[in-house]
PDB file of C-alpha atoms in Angstrom:
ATOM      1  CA  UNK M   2      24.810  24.329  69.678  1.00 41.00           C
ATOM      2  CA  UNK M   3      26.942  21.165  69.913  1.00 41.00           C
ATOM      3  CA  UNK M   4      23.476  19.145  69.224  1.00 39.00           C
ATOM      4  CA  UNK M   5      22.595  21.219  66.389  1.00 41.00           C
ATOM      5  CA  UNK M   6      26.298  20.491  64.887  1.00 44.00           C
ATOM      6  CA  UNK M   7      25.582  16.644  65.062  1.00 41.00           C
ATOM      7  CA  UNK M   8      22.335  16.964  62.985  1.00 35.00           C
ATOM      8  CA  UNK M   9      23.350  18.982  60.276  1.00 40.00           C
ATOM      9  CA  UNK M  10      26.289  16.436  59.915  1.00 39.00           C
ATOM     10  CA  UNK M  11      23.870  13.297  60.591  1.00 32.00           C
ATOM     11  CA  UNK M  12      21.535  14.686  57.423  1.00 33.00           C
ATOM     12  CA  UNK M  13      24.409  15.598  55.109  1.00 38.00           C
ATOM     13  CA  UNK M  14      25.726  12.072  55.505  1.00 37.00           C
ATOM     14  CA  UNK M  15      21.714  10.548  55.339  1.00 35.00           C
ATOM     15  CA  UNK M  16      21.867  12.716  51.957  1.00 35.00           C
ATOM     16  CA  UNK M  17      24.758  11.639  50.518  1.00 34.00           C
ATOM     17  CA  UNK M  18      23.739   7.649  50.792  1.00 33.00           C
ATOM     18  CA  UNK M  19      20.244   8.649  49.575  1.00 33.00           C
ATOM     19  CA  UNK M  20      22.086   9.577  46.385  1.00 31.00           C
ATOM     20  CA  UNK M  21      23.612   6.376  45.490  1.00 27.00           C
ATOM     21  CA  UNK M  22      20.413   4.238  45.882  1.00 29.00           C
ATOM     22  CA  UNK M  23      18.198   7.057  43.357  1.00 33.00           C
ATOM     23  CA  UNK M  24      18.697   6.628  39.759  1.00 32.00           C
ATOM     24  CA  UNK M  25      19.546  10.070  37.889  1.00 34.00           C
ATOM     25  CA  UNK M  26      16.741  11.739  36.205  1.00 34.00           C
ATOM     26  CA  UNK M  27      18.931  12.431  33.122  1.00 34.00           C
ATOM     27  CA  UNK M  28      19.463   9.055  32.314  1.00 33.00           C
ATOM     28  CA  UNK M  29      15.938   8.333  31.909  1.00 33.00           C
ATOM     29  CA  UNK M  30      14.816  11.241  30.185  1.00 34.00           C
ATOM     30  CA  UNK M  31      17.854  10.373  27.808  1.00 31.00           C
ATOM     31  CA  UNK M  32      16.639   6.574  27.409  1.00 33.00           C
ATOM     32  CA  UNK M  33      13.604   8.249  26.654  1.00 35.00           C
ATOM     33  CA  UNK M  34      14.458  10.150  23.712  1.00 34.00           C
ATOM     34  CA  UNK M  35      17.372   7.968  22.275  1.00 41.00           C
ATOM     35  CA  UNK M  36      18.357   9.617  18.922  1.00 44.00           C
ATOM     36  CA  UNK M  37      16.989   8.189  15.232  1.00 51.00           C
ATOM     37  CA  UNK M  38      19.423   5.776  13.030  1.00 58.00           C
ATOM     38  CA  UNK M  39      17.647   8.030  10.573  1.00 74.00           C
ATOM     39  CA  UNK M  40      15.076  10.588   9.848  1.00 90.00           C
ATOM     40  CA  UNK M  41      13.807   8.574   6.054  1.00 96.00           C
ATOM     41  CA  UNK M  42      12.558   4.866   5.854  1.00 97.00           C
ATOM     42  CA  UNK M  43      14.198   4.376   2.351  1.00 97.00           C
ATOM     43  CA  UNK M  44      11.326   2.337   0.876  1.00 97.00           C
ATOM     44  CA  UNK M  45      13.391  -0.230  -2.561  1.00 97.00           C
ATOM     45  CA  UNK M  46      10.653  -1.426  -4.392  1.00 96.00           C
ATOM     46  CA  UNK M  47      12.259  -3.975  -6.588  1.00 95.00           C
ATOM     47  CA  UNK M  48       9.776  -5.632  -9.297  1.00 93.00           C
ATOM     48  CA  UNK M  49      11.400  -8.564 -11.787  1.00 92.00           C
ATOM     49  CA  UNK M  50      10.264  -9.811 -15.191  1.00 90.00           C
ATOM     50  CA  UNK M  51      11.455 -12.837 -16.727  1.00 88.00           C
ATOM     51  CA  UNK M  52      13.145 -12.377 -20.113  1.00 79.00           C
ATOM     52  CA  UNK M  53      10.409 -14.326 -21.584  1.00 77.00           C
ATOM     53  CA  UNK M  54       6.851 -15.112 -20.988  1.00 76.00           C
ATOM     54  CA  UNK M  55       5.006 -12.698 -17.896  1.00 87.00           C
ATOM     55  CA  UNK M  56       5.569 -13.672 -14.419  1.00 92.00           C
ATOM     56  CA  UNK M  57       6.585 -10.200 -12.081  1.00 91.00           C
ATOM     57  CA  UNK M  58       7.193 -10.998  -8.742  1.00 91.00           C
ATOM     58  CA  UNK M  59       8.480  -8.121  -6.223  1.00 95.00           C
ATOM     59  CA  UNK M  60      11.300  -7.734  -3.344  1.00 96.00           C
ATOM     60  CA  UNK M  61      11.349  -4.951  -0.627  1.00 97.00           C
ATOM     61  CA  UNK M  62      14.046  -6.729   1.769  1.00 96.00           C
ATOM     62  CA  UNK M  63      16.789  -9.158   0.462  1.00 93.00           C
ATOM     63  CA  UNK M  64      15.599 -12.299  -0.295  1.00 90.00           C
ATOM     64  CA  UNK M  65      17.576 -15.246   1.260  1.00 88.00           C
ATOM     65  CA  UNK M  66      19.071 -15.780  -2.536  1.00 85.00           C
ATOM     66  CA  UNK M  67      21.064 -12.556  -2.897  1.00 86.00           C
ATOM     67  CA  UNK M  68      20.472 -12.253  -6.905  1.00 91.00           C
ATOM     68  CA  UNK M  69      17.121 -10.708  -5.873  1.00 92.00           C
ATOM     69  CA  UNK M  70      18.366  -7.899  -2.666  1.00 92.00           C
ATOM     70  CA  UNK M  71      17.371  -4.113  -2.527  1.00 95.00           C
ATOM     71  CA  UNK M  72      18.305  -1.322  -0.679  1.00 96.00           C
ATOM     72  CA  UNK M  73      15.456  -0.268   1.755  1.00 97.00           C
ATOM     73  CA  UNK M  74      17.289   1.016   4.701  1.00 96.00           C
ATOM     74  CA  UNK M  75      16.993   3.886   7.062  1.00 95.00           C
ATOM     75  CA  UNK M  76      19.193   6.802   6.807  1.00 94.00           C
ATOM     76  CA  UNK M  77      19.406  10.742   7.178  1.00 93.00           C
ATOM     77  CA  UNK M  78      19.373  10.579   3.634  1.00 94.00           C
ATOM     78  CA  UNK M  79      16.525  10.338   1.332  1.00 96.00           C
ATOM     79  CA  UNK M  80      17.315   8.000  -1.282  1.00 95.00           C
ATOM     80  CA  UNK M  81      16.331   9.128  -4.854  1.00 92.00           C
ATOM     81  CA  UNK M  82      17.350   5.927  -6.976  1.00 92.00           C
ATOM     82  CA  UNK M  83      16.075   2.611  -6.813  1.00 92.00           C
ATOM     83  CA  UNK M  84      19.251  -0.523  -5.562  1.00 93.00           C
ATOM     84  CA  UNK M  85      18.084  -3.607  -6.889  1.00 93.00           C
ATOM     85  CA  UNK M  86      19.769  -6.899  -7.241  1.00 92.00           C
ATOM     86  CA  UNK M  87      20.692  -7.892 -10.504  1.00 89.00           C
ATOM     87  CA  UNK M  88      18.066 -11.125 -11.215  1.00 89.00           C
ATOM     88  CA  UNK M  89      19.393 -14.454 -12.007  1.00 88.00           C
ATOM     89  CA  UNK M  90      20.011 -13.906 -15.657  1.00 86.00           C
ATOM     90  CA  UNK M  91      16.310 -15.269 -16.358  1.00 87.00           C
ATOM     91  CA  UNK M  92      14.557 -12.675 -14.607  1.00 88.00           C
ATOM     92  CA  UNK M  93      15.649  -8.429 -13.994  1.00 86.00           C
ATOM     93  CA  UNK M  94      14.317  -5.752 -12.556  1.00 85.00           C
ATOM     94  CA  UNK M  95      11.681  -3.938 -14.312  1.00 81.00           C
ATOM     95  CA  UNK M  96      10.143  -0.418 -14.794  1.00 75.00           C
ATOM     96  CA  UNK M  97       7.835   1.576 -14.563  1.00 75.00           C
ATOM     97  CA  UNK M  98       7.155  -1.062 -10.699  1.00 80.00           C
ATOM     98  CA  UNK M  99      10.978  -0.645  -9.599  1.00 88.00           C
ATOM     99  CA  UNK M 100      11.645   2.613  -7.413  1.00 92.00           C
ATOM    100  CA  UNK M 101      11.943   4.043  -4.358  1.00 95.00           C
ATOM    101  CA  UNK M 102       9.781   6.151  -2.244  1.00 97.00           C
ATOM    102  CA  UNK M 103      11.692   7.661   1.063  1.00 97.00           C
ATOM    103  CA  UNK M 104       9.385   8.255   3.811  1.00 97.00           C
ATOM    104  CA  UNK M 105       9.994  10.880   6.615  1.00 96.00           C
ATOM    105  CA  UNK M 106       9.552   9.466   9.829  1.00 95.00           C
ATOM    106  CA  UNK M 107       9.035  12.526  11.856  1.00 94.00           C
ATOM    107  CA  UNK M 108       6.596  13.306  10.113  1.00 96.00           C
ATOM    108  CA  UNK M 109       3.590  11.301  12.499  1.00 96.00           C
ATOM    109  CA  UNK M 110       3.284   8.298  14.802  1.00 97.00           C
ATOM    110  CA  UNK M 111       2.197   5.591  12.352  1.00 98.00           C
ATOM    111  CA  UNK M 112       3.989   4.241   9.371  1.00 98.00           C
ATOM    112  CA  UNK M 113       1.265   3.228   6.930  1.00 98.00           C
ATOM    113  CA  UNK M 114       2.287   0.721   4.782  1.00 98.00           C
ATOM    114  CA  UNK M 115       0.250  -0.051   1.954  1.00 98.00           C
ATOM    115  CA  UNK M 116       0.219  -2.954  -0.289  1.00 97.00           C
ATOM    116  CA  UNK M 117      -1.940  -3.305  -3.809  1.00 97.00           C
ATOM    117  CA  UNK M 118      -1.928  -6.416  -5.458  1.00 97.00           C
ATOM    118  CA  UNK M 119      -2.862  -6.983  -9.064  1.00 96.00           C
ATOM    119  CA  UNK M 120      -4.054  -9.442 -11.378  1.00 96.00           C
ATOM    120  CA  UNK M 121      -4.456 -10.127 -15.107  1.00 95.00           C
ATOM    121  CA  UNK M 122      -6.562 -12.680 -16.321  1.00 93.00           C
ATOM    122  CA  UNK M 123      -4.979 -13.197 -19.506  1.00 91.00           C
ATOM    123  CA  UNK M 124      -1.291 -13.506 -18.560  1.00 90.00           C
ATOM    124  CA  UNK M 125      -2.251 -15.214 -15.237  1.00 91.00           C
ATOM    125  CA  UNK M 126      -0.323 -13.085 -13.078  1.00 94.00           C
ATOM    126  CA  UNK M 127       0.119 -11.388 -10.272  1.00 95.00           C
ATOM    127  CA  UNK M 128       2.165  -7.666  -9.571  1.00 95.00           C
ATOM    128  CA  UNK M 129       2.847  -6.539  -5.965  1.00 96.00           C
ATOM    129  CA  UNK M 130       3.261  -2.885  -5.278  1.00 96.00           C
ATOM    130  CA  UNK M 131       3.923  -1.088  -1.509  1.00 97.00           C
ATOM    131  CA  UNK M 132       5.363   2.209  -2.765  1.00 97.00           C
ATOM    132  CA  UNK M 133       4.419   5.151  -4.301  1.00 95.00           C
ATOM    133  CA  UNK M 134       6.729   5.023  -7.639  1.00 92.00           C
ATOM    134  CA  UNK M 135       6.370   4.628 -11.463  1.00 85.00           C
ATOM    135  CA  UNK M 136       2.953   4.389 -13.267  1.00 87.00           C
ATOM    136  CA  UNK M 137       0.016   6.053 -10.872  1.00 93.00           C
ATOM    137  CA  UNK M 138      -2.100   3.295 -11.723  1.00 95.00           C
ATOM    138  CA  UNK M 139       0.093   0.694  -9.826  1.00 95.00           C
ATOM    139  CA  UNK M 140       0.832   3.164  -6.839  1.00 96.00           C
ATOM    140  CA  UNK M 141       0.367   2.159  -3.413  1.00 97.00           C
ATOM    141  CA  UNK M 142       0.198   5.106  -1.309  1.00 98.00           C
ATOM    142  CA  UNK M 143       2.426   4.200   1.742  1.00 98.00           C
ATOM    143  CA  UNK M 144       3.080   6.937   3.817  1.00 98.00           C
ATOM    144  CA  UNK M 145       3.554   8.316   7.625  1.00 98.00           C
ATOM    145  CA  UNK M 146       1.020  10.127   9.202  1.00 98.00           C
ATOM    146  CA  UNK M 147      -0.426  10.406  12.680  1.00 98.00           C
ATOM    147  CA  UNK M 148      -3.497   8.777  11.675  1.00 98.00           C
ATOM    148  CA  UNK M 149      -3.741   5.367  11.642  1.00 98.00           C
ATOM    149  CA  UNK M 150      -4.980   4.710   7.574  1.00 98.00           C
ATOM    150  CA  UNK M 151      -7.557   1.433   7.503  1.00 96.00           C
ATOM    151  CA  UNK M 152      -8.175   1.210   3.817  1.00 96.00           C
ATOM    152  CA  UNK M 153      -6.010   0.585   1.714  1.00 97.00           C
ATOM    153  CA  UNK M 154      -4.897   3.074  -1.039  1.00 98.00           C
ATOM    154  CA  UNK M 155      -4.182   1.997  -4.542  1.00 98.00           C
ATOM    155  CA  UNK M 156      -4.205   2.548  -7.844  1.00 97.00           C
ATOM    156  CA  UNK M 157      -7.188   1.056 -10.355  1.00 96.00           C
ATOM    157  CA  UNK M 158      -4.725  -1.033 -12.254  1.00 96.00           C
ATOM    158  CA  UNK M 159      -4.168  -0.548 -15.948  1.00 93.00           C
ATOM    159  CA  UNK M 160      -4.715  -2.460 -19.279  1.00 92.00           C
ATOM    160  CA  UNK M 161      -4.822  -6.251 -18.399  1.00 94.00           C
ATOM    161  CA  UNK M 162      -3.986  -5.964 -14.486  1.00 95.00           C
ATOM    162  CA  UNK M 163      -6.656  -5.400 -12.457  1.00 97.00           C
ATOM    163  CA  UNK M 164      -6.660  -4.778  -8.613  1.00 98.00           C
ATOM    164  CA  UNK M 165      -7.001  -7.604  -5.966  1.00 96.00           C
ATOM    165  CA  UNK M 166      -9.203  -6.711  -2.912  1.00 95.00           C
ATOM    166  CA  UNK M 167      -8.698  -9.571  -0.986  1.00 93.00           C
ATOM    167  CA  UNK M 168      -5.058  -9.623  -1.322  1.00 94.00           C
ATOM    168  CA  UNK M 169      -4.802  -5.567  -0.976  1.00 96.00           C
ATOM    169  CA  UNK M 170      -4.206  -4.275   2.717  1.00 96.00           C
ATOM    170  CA  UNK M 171      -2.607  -1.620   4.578  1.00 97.00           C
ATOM    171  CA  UNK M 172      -0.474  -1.866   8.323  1.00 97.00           C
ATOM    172  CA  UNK M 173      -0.756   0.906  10.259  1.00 98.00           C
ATOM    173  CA  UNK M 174       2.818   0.579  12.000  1.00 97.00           C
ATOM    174  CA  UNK M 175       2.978   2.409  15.706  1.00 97.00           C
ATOM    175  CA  UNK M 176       6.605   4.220  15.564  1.00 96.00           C
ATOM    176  CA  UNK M 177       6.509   4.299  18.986  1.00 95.00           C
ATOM    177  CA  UNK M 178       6.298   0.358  19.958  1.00 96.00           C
ATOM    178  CA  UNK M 179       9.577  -0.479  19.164  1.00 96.00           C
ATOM    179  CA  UNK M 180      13.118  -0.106  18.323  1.00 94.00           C
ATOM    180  CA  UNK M 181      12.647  -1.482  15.152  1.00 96.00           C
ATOM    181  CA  UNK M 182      10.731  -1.776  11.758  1.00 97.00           C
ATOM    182  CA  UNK M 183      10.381  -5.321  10.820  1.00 97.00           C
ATOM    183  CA  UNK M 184       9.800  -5.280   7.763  1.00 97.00           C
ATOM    184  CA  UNK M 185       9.119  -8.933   5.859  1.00 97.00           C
ATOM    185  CA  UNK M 186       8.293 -10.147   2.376  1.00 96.00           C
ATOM    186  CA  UNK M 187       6.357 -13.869   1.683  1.00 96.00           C
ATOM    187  CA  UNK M 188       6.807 -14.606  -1.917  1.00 96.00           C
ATOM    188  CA  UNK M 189       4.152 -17.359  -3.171  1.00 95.00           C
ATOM    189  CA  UNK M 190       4.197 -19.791  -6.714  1.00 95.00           C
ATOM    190  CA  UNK M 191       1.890 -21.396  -8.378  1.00 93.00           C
ATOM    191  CA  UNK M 192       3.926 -23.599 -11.126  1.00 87.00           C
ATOM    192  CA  UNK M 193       1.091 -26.001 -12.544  1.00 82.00           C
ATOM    193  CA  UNK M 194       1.039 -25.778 -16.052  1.00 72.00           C
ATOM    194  CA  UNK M 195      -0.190 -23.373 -18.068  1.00 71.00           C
ATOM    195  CA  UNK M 196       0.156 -21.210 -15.112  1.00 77.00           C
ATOM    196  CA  UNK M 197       3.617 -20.013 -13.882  1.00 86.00           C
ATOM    197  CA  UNK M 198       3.061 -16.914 -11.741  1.00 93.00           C
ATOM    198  CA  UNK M 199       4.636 -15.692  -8.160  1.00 94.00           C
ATOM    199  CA  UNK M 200       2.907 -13.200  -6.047  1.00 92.00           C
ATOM    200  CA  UNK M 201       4.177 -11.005  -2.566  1.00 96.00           C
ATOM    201  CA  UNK M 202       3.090  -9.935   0.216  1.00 96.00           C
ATOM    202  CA  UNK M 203       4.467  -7.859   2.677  1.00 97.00           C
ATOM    203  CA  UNK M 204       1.579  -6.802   5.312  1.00 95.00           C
ATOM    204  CA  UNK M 205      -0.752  -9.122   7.000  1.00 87.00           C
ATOM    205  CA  UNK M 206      -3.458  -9.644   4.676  1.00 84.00           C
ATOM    206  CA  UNK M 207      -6.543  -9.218   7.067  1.00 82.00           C
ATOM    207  CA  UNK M 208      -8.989 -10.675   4.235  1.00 81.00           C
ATOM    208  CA  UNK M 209      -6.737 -13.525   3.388  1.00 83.00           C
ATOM    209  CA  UNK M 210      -4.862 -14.703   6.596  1.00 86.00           C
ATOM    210  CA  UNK M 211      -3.551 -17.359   4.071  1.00 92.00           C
ATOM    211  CA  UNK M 212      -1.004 -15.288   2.837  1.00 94.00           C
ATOM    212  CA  UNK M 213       0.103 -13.260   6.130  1.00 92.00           C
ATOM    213  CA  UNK M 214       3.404 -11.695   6.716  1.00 95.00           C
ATOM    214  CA  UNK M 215       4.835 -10.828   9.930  1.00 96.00           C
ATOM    215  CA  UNK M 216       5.455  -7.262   9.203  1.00 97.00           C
ATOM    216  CA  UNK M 217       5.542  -5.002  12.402  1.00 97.00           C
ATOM    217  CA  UNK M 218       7.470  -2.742  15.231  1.00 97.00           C
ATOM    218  CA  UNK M 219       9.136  -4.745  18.176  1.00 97.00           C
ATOM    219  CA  UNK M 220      12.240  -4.014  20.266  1.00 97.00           C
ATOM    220  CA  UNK M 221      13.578  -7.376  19.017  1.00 97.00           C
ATOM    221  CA  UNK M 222      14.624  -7.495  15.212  1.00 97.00           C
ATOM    222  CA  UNK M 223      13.541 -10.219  13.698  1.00 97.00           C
ATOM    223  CA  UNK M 224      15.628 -12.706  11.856  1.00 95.00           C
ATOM    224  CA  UNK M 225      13.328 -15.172  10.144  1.00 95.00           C
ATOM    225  CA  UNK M 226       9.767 -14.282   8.097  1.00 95.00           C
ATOM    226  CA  UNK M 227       6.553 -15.293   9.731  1.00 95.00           C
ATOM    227  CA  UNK M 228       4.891 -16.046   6.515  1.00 95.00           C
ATOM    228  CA  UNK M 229       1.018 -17.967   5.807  1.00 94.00           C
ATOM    229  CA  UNK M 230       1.281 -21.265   4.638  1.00 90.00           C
ATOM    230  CA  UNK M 231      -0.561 -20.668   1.277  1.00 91.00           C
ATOM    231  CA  UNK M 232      -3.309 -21.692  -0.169  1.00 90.00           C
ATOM    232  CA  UNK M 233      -2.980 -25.298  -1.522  1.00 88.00           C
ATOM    233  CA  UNK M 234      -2.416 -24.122  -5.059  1.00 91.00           C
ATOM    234  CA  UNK M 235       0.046 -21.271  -4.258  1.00 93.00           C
ATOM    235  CA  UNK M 236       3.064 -22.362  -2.208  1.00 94.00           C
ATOM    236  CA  UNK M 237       5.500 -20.439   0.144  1.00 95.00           C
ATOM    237  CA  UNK M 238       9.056 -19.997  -1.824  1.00 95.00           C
ATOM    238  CA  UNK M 239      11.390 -19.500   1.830  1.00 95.00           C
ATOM    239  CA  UNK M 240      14.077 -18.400  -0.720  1.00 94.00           C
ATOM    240  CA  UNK M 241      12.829 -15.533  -2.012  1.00 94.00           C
ATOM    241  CA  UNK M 242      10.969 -14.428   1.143  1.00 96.00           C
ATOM    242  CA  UNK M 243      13.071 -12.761   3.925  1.00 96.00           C
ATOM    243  CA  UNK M 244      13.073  -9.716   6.556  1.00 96.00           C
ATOM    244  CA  UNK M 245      14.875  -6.726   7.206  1.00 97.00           C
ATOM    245  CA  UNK M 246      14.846  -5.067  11.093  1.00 97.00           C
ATOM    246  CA  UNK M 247      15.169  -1.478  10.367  1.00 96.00           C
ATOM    247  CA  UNK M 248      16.787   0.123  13.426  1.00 92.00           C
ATOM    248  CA  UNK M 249      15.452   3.376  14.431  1.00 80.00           C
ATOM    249  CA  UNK M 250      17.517   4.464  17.301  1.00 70.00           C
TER     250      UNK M 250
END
């Protein structure tokens, strides 16, 4: 009996130090499911025209010159107004581009983010659209699903603009690789006269590595725009380009 005493206290002790080498399971399973910053990717589309002449350029993150910020963010909240920055006092935001689509991230595994390009011969200019907002003919159809999209959706384009296939793409975005969306903007000029016309991009342009963003989900937020060099006649302008880490947890 004495013997069967010492064992029962020799395995209660044996249990107790077992305990403090084991990690709890409730701390993983709570690492594991680490609550949202916010249930909407608040999508700013912000599109500028100069006061004179035709030259739109667009913004989805602040640029590194504040004039030209927006709002995308995520929240709880679905936004329902566009936040733009006001211009320079040569160029403001302009409808029907300018808006905001809010996107529900629970809604699937991949954030599809679409980007339609447009061109008019005429004016010699470029428009940039990623969201879903204003004229149908300029939407891009962005959107969260848990099916990775490969084509790009967009709108034909109306009166002089016409769409761009080899600047048009879509990024399917895996929610689940990362903390955060990094979301970046490249803005491109071409200023050799008569021509005087910026352009954006905002996804990795798989037909025209030339004018690649680094747009994607990491567990590091990025800081600084991973942009293409151009392509000899358009240029990289670093002060209207920028990225935004969009926290999800």
């Amino acid at each position: 009996m004495r013997l069967k005493g010492q064992v029962r206290t020799w395995l209660a002790a044996a249990a107790t130090a077992a305990a403090l080498f084991v990690s709890p399971t409730p701390t993983a399973n709570a690492n594991a499911q680490a609550p949202q910053a916010g249930s909407y990717l608040n999508l700013h589309q912000c599109v500028y025209m100069p006061a004179s002449g035709v030259d739109y350029f667009t913004t989805v993150v602040p640029s590194r010159d504040g004039r030209f910020t927006t709002g995308t963010n995520t929240s709880d909240t679905a936004n329902t107004s566009s936040s733009c920055g006001a211009g320079d006092g040569n160029v403001k935001p302009s409808s029907p581009w300018a808006g905001v689509q809010s996107l529900d991230l629970s809604a699937g595994r991949y954030l599809n983010l679409h980007q339609c390009v447009y061109y008019s011969d005429a004016q010699h200019d470029h428009i940039t659209t990623v969201a879903n907002v204003g004229a149908p003919e300029f939407a891009a159809h962005s959107n969260v699903s848990n099916t990775p999209d490969t084509t790009p959706n967009c709108g034909p384009g109306q009166g002089q603009y016409h769409l761009i296939p080899l600047l048009s793409d879509v990024k399917a975005l895996d929610l689940t690789a990362g903390r955060y969306v990094n979301l970046q903007q490249c803005v491109y000029y071409y200023g050799q006269s008569p021509f005087n016309d910026h352009f954006t991009t905002v996804v990795p342009t798989t037909r025209d590595g030339r004018f690649a963003t680094g747009t994607k989900v990491s567990n590091t937020a990025d800081t600084t725009p991973t942009c293409g060099t151009g392509d000899g006649n358009f240029t990289l302008i670093p002060l209207l380009s920028g990225t935004k880490a969009l926290s999800r947890t």
